[in-house]
RNA sequence: GGGCGAAUAGCUCAGUGGUAGAGCGCCUGUCUUACAAACAGGUGGCCGGGGGUUCAAAUCCCUCUUCGCCCACCA
């Protein structure tokens, strides 16, 4: 077997993936097996895969692969998202580099450019997922702008519209002046910033004094249509109803009473700008106030702001207004004031609350929302970790209507039409129609126009679990797929899109499929940098998974992520420094260990034919022990995978493979391959390796496949061509053997004692060692394994006797170990004495602790008997050990 | 302003009532016929602070501090 001593993933992984594709391993069609279906969160077509994706897909692929091996018909259905605002932003930035804006190009040309972008970058994501090893059914790859998918969107829209859920509303929305579109609350990012609170004096028109208001946004005063005070505020009790003259503008506005003005804030008087603040808007409705829009869609002041300010950017306008107020004596004072500022989560532009006409979808109280709440409350949809259920419920129970129209160009244009001369601000003008012909028929006119707006990108992603499976097609294939795969089994995502996406999928699933979209929602950790900060392109602290894969291979990258992917809220990932990344490097070392252990096994199993009876039933201790450990590992790995604790599974595999299988079993097996135990040792080696490869495969698919393909008899015994189709080992694949585990502990402890004595005393080469077992059981176990202990400890031979009086001594639980002492210098004697004294000091410390407990009558009375027994046993062991060490001290003088 | 998570060896993390573990790092040896990306041995921690419950607390409760995440229309 010609295998290099180092595992080189770069040389093999891509070729292996190709064999899987060529054999069409990942295709899923309904059959007699139970289904396991995941529709993957579609990455945006904005660019490349980031580490969060890598984690997300590692988890899904690992769990999907394991289910396939457990006999489920696994469908992991991939796709990409057109990602309206995000992709439009990217392309706008791109053309900005050419010195043009989307408005220079015009809608049609611009959308062409975005399609071009999608063509280039959509495939790139797919290639990167394949490089990561994802076993997805690429025949079913979906894109949110594919024709059948668009059909689903139109169908959903039509139904919601016909039921009266979709309406045109005039509201304050979050307006992004950069994108020139409305966005929803959850697309606004809040940051705490240092600002100022400005106190401005508004004089009464009758010259009887003034009222001072406090505001953080002085520029909006140009649109004020009232000042409000709390009706219970004694300071203003006689003044309500009087008229104020708005400084700079001169407009006469009333002083009104409204509960939303809080006496304790500022001066207790608040300026009311109904067109630019949600609270003021509500207040304006209550008092029937005019709504004056002074900031336009581009973030600049409008004509209504007055000639002096029109055309100024809002920041510039603020400065000008303040200067003018100051000059005219209206600015009373300015104080520092921390405030939260809303920014567009895509471009970080400060959001302008703006009064505008938008399309909304009704939420609160609708059956789909009620059902989506009930699904979580009754745990028909299970959240993992469970705490996210409460977070979800709290949000769902306070839902506001969903603004679904966006003033973007890249997206699904809303299927709403009106006659050209119809009132665009009246809902009655509109009909819902899929195309011009239908619109003309419905409106009874050929002179029709479609609304310019596109749908919120999350409107389309909300349909993902069923639209990707073909809904609303009535074809036999679709009906079969939906019946078989829906509801899907689990959804895997990060917490940031719990509301944006998860909640809405549950609602639409209930509304249009009459059932939840998935059983489980697993919210995995968010990737943070080493200091705990969010990774972002602008901060430059990102780690590119493609770099990690190129450095260390996909298996190592996957293992490193899986090993930390538990129920935690975040995972810290260090940067790549000087071409190294610690966490993935450790995983790469593990892969290399797997490679080399397997290489050793393959060398010893050349030409080997595993017996027909798959599972060995050996008699030798080492064999019984490793099989028992294998079974324990299988149990732990399955438990971890079943409970979304991939980290536990990864750790169990790591520890079993490295500590048990490599460090002890393989080492112990070396001499046995020559002796009379060779047959059973080889069988156990083959079996343990083969089953371990199966256990590892979901997390490290490439290296395990590479080895398995070379393992003699593996394919024949499993009856399949690829490891991914072999049965996944579960608890019970081998005999649990507590006796063997207890006996092996002796082998380990005696071995370690000899090793330590030899290492600490600088004894080179193989030498003698003595073991005086404390009882017959220890003698029997050690006797049967003397050769192995001697081999492992590089001690030759192991003699069952007290050994020479002047030998180095190590008391163990099973008896005394001695290693003969050659000529030593006074210095070396001093070193040995120091070590023994240190050991005794440690024993004394432990004994003191134990005695405190044992001498406490309450401990003896209250603690469970086994605990007391254990403490007594420990104390007596330590006393014994101490006595022996003391004796040894006297010996060396 | 609410909600949540985290704080354990220099670093990254395990450890949910019985006197602390792993990997990396560091120190000593070793090219022992799978692996120096390795092997053997060792060093290293009043488990963030304070209180409480208990015979017994890293672990359960309260509180404080620090860091982070999510949510939030107080000018």
Coordinates of N, CA and C in Angstrom, one line a residue, chain A residues 380-457:
Chain A
X380 N -45.0 21.7 18.7 CA -45.1 21.0 17.4 C -43.9 21.4 16.6
X381 N -43.4 22.6 16.8 CA -42.1 23.0 16.3 C -41.2 23.2 17.5
X382 N -40.2 22.4 17.5 CA -39.3 22.4 18.7 C -38.1 23.3 18.4
X383 N -37.8 24.2 19.4 CA -36.6 25.0 19.2 C -35.5 24.5 20.0
X384 N -34.3 24.5 19.4 CA -33.1 24.0 20.0 C -32.0 25.0 19.9
X385 N -31.4 25.6 20.9 CA -31.7 25.4 22.3 C -33.1 25.9 22.7
X386 N -33.7 25.4 23.7 CA -35.1 25.7 24.0 C -35.4 27.2 24.4
X387 N -34.3 27.9 24.8 CA -34.5 29.3 25.1 C -35.0 30.1 24.0
X388 N -34.7 29.6 22.8 CA -35.2 30.4 21.6 C -36.7 30.4 21.4
X389 N -37.3 29.4 22.0 CA -38.8 29.3 21.9 C -39.4 30.5 22.5
X390 N -38.9 30.9 23.7 CA -39.5 32.0 24.4 C -39.2 33.3 23.7
X391 N -38.0 33.4 23.1 CA -37.7 34.6 22.4 C -38.6 34.8 21.1
X392 N -38.8 33.7 20.5 CA -39.7 33.6 19.3 C -41.1 34.0 19.7
X393 N -41.6 33.4 20.8 CA -43.0 33.7 21.2 C -43.2 35.1 21.6
X394 N -42.2 35.7 22.3 CA -42.4 37.0 22.8 C -42.5 38.0 21.6
X395 N -41.8 37.7 20.5 CA -41.8 38.5 19.4 C -43.1 38.3 18.6
X396 N -43.5 37.1 18.5 CA -44.7 36.7 17.7 C -46.0 37.3 18.4
X397 N -45.9 37.4 19.7 CA -47.1 37.9 20.4 C -47.2 39.4 20.3
X398 N -46.2 40.1 19.8 CA -46.3 41.5 19.7 C -46.0 42.0 18.2
X399 N -46.5 41.2 17.3 CA -46.3 41.4 15.9 C -47.0 42.7 15.4
X400 N -46.3 43.4 14.6 CA -46.9 44.5 13.9 C -47.0 44.1 12.4
X401 N -47.8 44.8 11.7 CA -48.0 44.5 10.3 C -46.7 44.6 9.5
X402 N -46.6 43.8 8.5 CA -45.3 43.6 7.8 C -45.3 44.4 6.5
X403 N -44.4 45.4 6.5 CA -44.3 46.2 5.2 C -43.6 45.4 4.2
X404 N -44.3 45.1 3.1 CA -43.8 44.1 2.1 C -43.3 44.8 0.8
X405 N -43.6 46.1 0.6 CA -43.2 46.7 -0.6 C -41.8 47.4 -0.4
X406 N -41.0 47.3 -1.5 CA -39.7 47.9 -1.5 C -39.5 48.7 -2.7
X407 N -38.9 49.8 -2.6 CA -38.7 50.7 -3.8 C -37.4 50.3 -4.4
X408 N -37.2 49.0 -4.7 CA -36.0 48.5 -5.3 C -36.3 48.1 -6.7
X409 N -35.3 47.7 -7.4 CA -35.4 47.3 -8.8 C -35.2 45.8 -8.9
X410 N -34.4 45.3 -8.0 CA -34.0 43.8 -8.1 C -34.9 43.1 -7.1
X411 N -35.8 42.3 -7.7 CA -36.7 41.5 -6.9 C -37.9 41.1 -7.7
X412 N -38.9 40.7 -6.9 CA -40.2 40.3 -7.6 C -41.1 41.5 -7.6
X413 N -41.4 41.9 -8.8 CA -42.3 43.1 -8.9 C -43.7 42.7 -8.4
X414 N -44.2 43.6 -7.7 CA -45.5 43.3 -7.1 C -46.6 43.1 -8.1
X415 N -47.4 42.1 -8.1 CA -48.4 41.8 -9.1 C -49.7 42.7 -8.9
X416 N -49.4 44.0 -8.8 CA -50.5 44.9 -8.6 C -50.6 45.9 -9.8
X417 N -51.8 46.2 -10.3 CA -51.9 47.0 -11.4 C -53.1 48.0 -11.2
X418 N -53.0 49.1 -11.9 CA -54.1 50.1 -11.9 C -54.2 50.7 -13.3
X419 N -55.3 51.4 -13.5 CA -55.3 52.2 -14.7 C -54.4 53.4 -14.6
X420 N -53.8 53.8 -15.7 CA -52.8 54.8 -15.7 C -53.3 56.1 -15.0
X421 N -54.6 56.4 -15.2 CA -55.2 57.6 -14.6 C -55.8 57.3 -13.2
X422 N -55.7 56.1 -12.7 CA -56.2 55.8 -11.4 C -55.4 56.4 -10.3
X423 N -56.1 56.6 -9.2 CA -55.4 57.3 -8.1 C -54.4 56.3 -7.4
X424 N -53.1 56.6 -7.5 CA -52.1 55.7 -7.0 C -52.2 55.6 -5.5
X425 N -52.8 56.5 -4.8 CA -52.9 56.5 -3.4 C -54.1 55.8 -2.8
X426 N -55.0 55.4 -3.7 CA -56.2 54.7 -3.3 C -56.1 53.2 -3.6
X427 N -56.4 52.4 -2.6 CA -56.3 51.0 -2.8 C -57.3 50.5 -3.8
X428 N -58.5 51.2 -3.8 CA -59.5 50.8 -4.8 C -59.0 50.8 -6.2
X429 N -58.0 51.6 -6.5 CA -57.5 51.7 -7.9 C -56.9 50.4 -8.4
X430 N -56.5 49.5 -7.4 CA -55.6 48.4 -7.8 C -56.3 47.1 -7.9
X431 N -55.8 46.2 -8.8 CA -56.2 44.8 -8.9 C -54.9 44.0 -8.8
X432 N -55.1 42.8 -8.4 CA -53.9 41.9 -8.3 C -54.0 41.0 -9.6
X433 N -52.9 41.1 -10.4 CA -52.9 40.3 -11.6 C -51.5 39.8 -11.9
X434 N -51.4 38.6 -12.5 CA -50.1 38.0 -12.8 C -49.4 38.7 -14.0
X435 N -50.2 39.2 -14.9 CA -49.6 39.8 -16.1 C -50.5 40.9 -16.6
X436 N -50.0 41.5 -17.7 CA -50.7 42.6 -18.3 C -52.1 42.2 -18.8
X437 N -52.1 41.0 -19.4 CA -53.4 40.6 -20.0 C -54.5 40.4 -18.9
X438 N -54.0 39.8 -17.8 CA -55.0 39.6 -16.7 C -55.4 40.9 -16.1
X439 N -54.4 41.8 -16.0 CA -54.7 43.1 -15.4 C -55.7 43.9 -16.3
X440 N -55.5 43.8 -17.6 CA -56.4 44.6 -18.5 C -57.8 44.0 -18.4
X441 N -57.9 42.7 -18.3 CA -59.2 42.1 -18.2 C -59.9 42.5 -16.9
X442 N -59.1 42.5 -15.9 CA -59.7 42.8 -14.6 C -60.1 44.3 -14.5
X443 N -59.3 45.1 -15.1 CA -59.6 46.6 -15.0 C -60.5 47.1 -16.1
X444 N -60.7 46.2 -17.2 CA -61.5 46.6 -18.3 C -60.9 47.7 -19.1
X445 N -59.6 47.7 -19.2 CA -59.0 48.8 -19.9 C -57.6 48.3 -20.4
X446 N -57.2 48.9 -21.5 CA -55.8 48.5 -22.0 C -54.8 49.5 -21.5
X447 N -55.3 50.5 -20.8 CA -54.4 51.6 -20.3 C -54.0 51.3 -18.9
X448 N -53.1 50.3 -18.7 CA -52.8 49.9 -17.3 C -51.3 50.0 -17.0
X449 N -51.0 50.2 -15.7 CA -49.6 50.2 -15.3 C -49.4 49.3 -14.1
X450 N -48.3 48.7 -14.0 CA -48.0 47.9 -12.8 C -47.2 48.7 -11.8
X451 N -47.4 48.4 -10.5 CA -46.7 49.2 -9.5 C -45.2 48.9 -9.7
X452 N -44.4 50.0 -9.4 CA -43.0 49.8 -9.5 C -42.3 49.0 -8.4
X453 N -42.9 49.0 -7.3 CA -42.3 48.3 -6.1 C -42.0 46.8 -6.3
X454 N -41.0 46.3 -5.7 CA -40.8 44.9 -5.6 C -41.1 44.4 -4.2
X455 N -41.3 43.1 -4.1 CA -41.6 42.5 -2.7 C -40.3 42.4 -1.9
X456 N -40.5 42.6 -0.6 CA -39.5 42.3 0.4 C -38.9 40.9 0.1
X457 N -37.6 40.9 0.2 CA -36.9 39.6 -0.2 C -37.4 38.4 0.7

